[in-house]
Each structure stands twice: as structure tokens, then as C-alpha cells.
């Protein structure tokens, strides 16, 4: 160790000079965030559950799901879901239905939740769906989350 001691100041000054110089690699400028697609106002055709959600804040994230629920109210099957972004106005939705059979011993419920900045702010009270067929549910009112 003692034989390298005279070289220590030279090594430290070289290290400081390297750190103080210009970087040799350039950092790419940050990419702009991708623009979110504006919700389409054209009606969506095809079999599914349609309607509109009332009271969704602009920029809020909305998750709607069609669930198969047991007698105790616990979700047992996910039959369809859709993710939307609120616009501050009535938010139209279309939850597509495929050729699914109603699961045995389960009732169908449409459930929804609205979150803003990762925090649950509103929910759609569970709405029972009688059968899997094309239907318009009309205007659905959201309620504040507990």
C-alpha cells in the first residue's frame, strides 16, 4: 500500500477532472406524453350493455365490469369490462358482450368505480342484469365512495 501512496494525489486529481468535464453521452430530451384519445360521440353498434354515466369528473378513470356474483355478493366470474376516462359531462359507455353463457348459480351484476389520482372517489351501485342480451341501461347515476 505504501508504494502506491505517491500516486494517490495524481489519481484523485484525474478523477476530479473526469467528473468536472462535459458528459460524453447526451441525454435524449424527454418525450412528450402521448395524447389521450377523445371519447367518440358516435354510437357504438354490436351486442352489449350501453348507457351513460352521470357525474364523472373530467380526467377521472372509470372501470365498469360485468360480474357473476354468488348468493353472498362475492364476485366469482368476470364476464366483461371496459375502462373509460371522464370528460366532465355525461359519459357514454358500451360494454361488449360475447357469446357467453350465464354461469350456473350466479347472478349478473354491473359494477363500476371511479378513481382520480389513484384514489376511489365514486362508485356505481351494483345493478342486476337479468340476462346476457343487447340492452340500453339509460342514464346511471354514480354515488360518492365511502
CSV table of C-alpha atoms in Angstrom, one decimal:
chain,number,residue,atom,x,y,z
A,1,UNK,CA,0.0,0.0,0.0
A,2,UNK,CA,2.8,2.4,0.8
A,3,UNK,CA,4.4,2.1,-2.6
A,4,UNK,CA,1.1,3.4,-4.2
A,5,UNK,CA,0.8,6.4,-1.8
A,6,UNK,CA,2.7,8.9,-4.0
A,7,UNK,CA,0.3,8.1,-6.9
A,8,UNK,CA,-2.9,8.8,-4.8
A,9,UNK,CA,-2.9,12.6,-5.4
A,10,UNK,CA,-2.4,12.1,-9.1
A,11,UNK,CA,-5.3,9.5,-9.3
A,12,UNK,CA,-7.6,11.8,-7.3
A,13,UNK,CA,-6.9,14.8,-9.5
A,14,UNK,CA,-7.6,12.7,-12.6
A,15,UNK,CA,-10.9,11.5,-11.1
A,16,UNK,CA,-11.9,15.1,-10.3
A,17,UNK,CA,-11.0,16.3,-13.8
A,18,UNK,CA,-13.1,13.5,-15.4
A,19,UNK,CA,-16.1,14.3,-13.2
A,20,UNK,CA,-15.8,18.1,-14.0
A,21,UNK,CA,-15.7,17.7,-17.8
A,22,UNK,CA,-18.6,17.6,-20.2
A,23,UNK,CA,-20.5,14.4,-20.4
A,24,UNK,CA,-19.6,12.2,-23.4
A,25,UNK,CA,-23.1,10.9,-23.9
A,26,UNK,CA,-26.1,13.1,-24.5
A,27,UNK,CA,-29.3,12.5,-22.6
A,28,UNK,CA,-32.3,12.5,-25.0
A,29,UNK,CA,-34.9,15.1,-24.4
A,30,UNK,CA,-37.9,13.8,-22.5
A,31,UNK,CA,-40.6,12.6,-24.8
A,32,UNK,CA,-44.0,14.3,-24.6
A,33,UNK,CA,-46.8,12.3,-23.0
A,34,UNK,CA,-49.0,10.6,-25.5
A,35,UNK,CA,-52.2,12.4,-26.1
A,36,UNK,CA,-55.3,10.6,-24.9
A,37,UNK,CA,-57.9,9.9,-27.5
A,38,UNK,CA,-61.0,11.9,-27.2
A,39,UNK,CA,-64.1,9.8,-26.4
A,40,UNK,CA,-66.1,9.1,-29.6
A,41,UNK,CA,-69.5,10.6,-29.6
A,42,UNK,CA,-70.6,8.2,-32.4
A,43,UNK,CA,-72.9,5.4,-31.2
A,44,UNK,CA,-71.2,2.0,-30.9
A,45,UNK,CA,-73.0,-0.8,-32.5
A,46,UNK,CA,-72.9,-4.5,-31.7
A,47,UNK,CA,-74.3,-6.6,-28.8
A,48,UNK,CA,-73.6,-5.2,-25.4
A,49,UNK,CA,-74.7,-3.1,-22.5
A,50,UNK,CA,-75.0,0.6,-23.3
A,51,UNK,CA,-75.8,3.7,-21.4
A,52,UNK,CA,-74.2,6.8,-19.9
A,53,UNK,CA,-72.7,7.6,-16.5
A,54,UNK,CA,-73.7,10.8,-14.9
A,55,UNK,CA,-71.4,12.9,-12.6
A,56,UNK,CA,-68.0,11.6,-13.7
A,57,UNK,CA,-65.3,14.3,-13.2
A,58,UNK,CA,-63.0,15.4,-16.0
A,59,UNK,CA,-59.9,13.2,-16.1
A,60,UNK,CA,-61.2,10.6,-13.8
A,61,UNK,CA,-60.6,6.9,-14.6
A,62,UNK,CA,-63.7,4.8,-14.8
A,63,UNK,CA,-63.8,0.9,-14.6
A,64,UNK,CA,-67.0,-0.9,-15.4
A,65,UNK,CA,-67.3,-4.6,-15.1
A,66,UNK,CA,-70.0,-7.3,-15.6
A,67,UNK,CA,-69.6,-9.9,-12.9
A,68,UNK,CA,-71.1,-13.2,-12.0
A,69,UNK,CA,-71.8,-12.9,-8.3
A,70,UNK,CA,-72.7,-15.6,-5.8
A,71,UNK,CA,-75.5,-15.5,-3.2
A,72,UNK,CA,-73.3,-13.8,-0.7
A,73,UNK,CA,-72.5,-11.0,-3.1
A,74,UNK,CA,-68.9,-12.1,-3.8
A,75,UNK,CA,-67.6,-11.8,-7.4
A,76,UNK,CA,-66.9,-15.2,-8.9
A,77,UNK,CA,-66.6,-14.6,-12.6
A,78,UNK,CA,-65.6,-11.6,-14.8
A,79,UNK,CA,-67.7,-11.6,-17.9
A,80,UNK,CA,-66.6,-8.3,-19.4
A,81,UNK,CA,-65.0,-5.0,-18.5
A,82,UNK,CA,-64.3,-1.6,-20.0
A,83,UNK,CA,-62.0,1.3,-19.0
A,84,UNK,CA,-63.0,4.9,-19.7
A,85,UNK,CA,-61.8,8.4,-19.0
A,86,UNK,CA,-64.2,11.1,-17.7
A,87,UNK,CA,-64.9,14.3,-19.7
A,88,UNK,CA,-66.8,16.2,-17.1
A,89,UNK,CA,-70.1,15.5,-18.9
A,90,UNK,CA,-72.3,12.5,-19.3
A,91,UNK,CA,-70.0,9.7,-20.2
A,92,UNK,CA,-71.4,7.2,-22.7
A,93,UNK,CA,-70.3,3.6,-22.4
A,94,UNK,CA,-70.6,0.3,-24.3
A,95,UNK,CA,-69.6,-2.9,-22.6
A,96,UNK,CA,-69.4,-5.5,-25.4
A,97,UNK,CA,-71.0,-9.0,-24.8
A,98,UNK,CA,-69.6,-12.0,-26.5
A,99,UNK,CA,-71.4,-15.3,-26.8
A,100,UNK,CA,-71.2,-16.1,-23.1
A,101,UNK,CA,-73.5,-18.3,-21.2
A,102,UNK,CA,-74.7,-17.2,-17.8
A,103,UNK,CA,-72.7,-19.1,-15.2
A,104,UNK,CA,-74.8,-21.5,-13.1
A,105,UNK,CA,-75.9,-20.3,-9.6
A,106,UNK,CA,-74.5,-16.8,-10.2
A,107,UNK,CA,-76.5,-13.6,-10.8
A,108,UNK,CA,-75.2,-10.9,-13.2
A,109,UNK,CA,-74.2,-7.5,-11.8
A,110,UNK,CA,-72.8,-4.4,-13.5
A,111,UNK,CA,-70.5,-2.7,-11.1
A,112,UNK,CA,-68.3,0.4,-11.5
A,113,UNK,CA,-65.8,2.5,-9.8
A,114,UNK,CA,-64.3,6.0,-10.5
A,115,UNK,CA,-60.8,6.9,-9.3
A,116,UNK,CA,-58.9,10.1,-9.5
A,117,UNK,CA,-55.1,10.3,-8.8
A,118,UNK,CA,-55.3,6.6,-7.7
A,119,UNK,CA,-58.0,7.3,-5.1
A,120,UNK,CA,-61.5,5.9,-5.2
A,121,UNK,CA,-63.9,8.8,-5.4
A,122,UNK,CA,-67.2,7.4,-6.8
A,123,UNK,CA,-68.9,4.1,-7.4
A,124,UNK,CA,-71.8,2.7,-9.4
A,125,UNK,CA,-74.2,0.9,-7.1
A,126,UNK,CA,-74.4,-2.8,-8.2
A,127,UNK,CA,-77.1,-3.1,-10.9
A,128,UNK,CA,-78.6,-6.6,-11.5
A,129,UNK,CA,-78.7,-7.6,-15.2
A,130,UNK,CA,-81.5,-10.1,-15.9
A,131,UNK,CA,-79.9,-11.8,-18.9
A,132,UNK,CA,-77.0,-11.5,-21.3
A,133,UNK,CA,-78.5,-9.7,-24.2
A,134,UNK,CA,-78.1,-6.5,-26.0
A,135,UNK,CA,-79.7,-3.7,-23.9
A,136,UNK,CA,-79.6,0.0,-23.2
A,137,UNK,CA,-79.5,0.8,-19.5
A,138,UNK,CA,-80.0,4.5,-19.9
A,139,UNK,CA,-78.5,7.1,-17.6
A,140,UNK,CA,-76.8,5.7,-14.5
A,141,UNK,CA,-76.0,7.9,-11.5
A,142,UNK,CA,-72.7,7.5,-9.6
A,143,UNK,CA,-72.6,7.9,-5.9
A,144,UNK,CA,-69.7,9.1,-3.7
A,145,UNK,CA,-67.5,6.3,-2.4
A,146,UNK,CA,-67.4,5.7,1.3
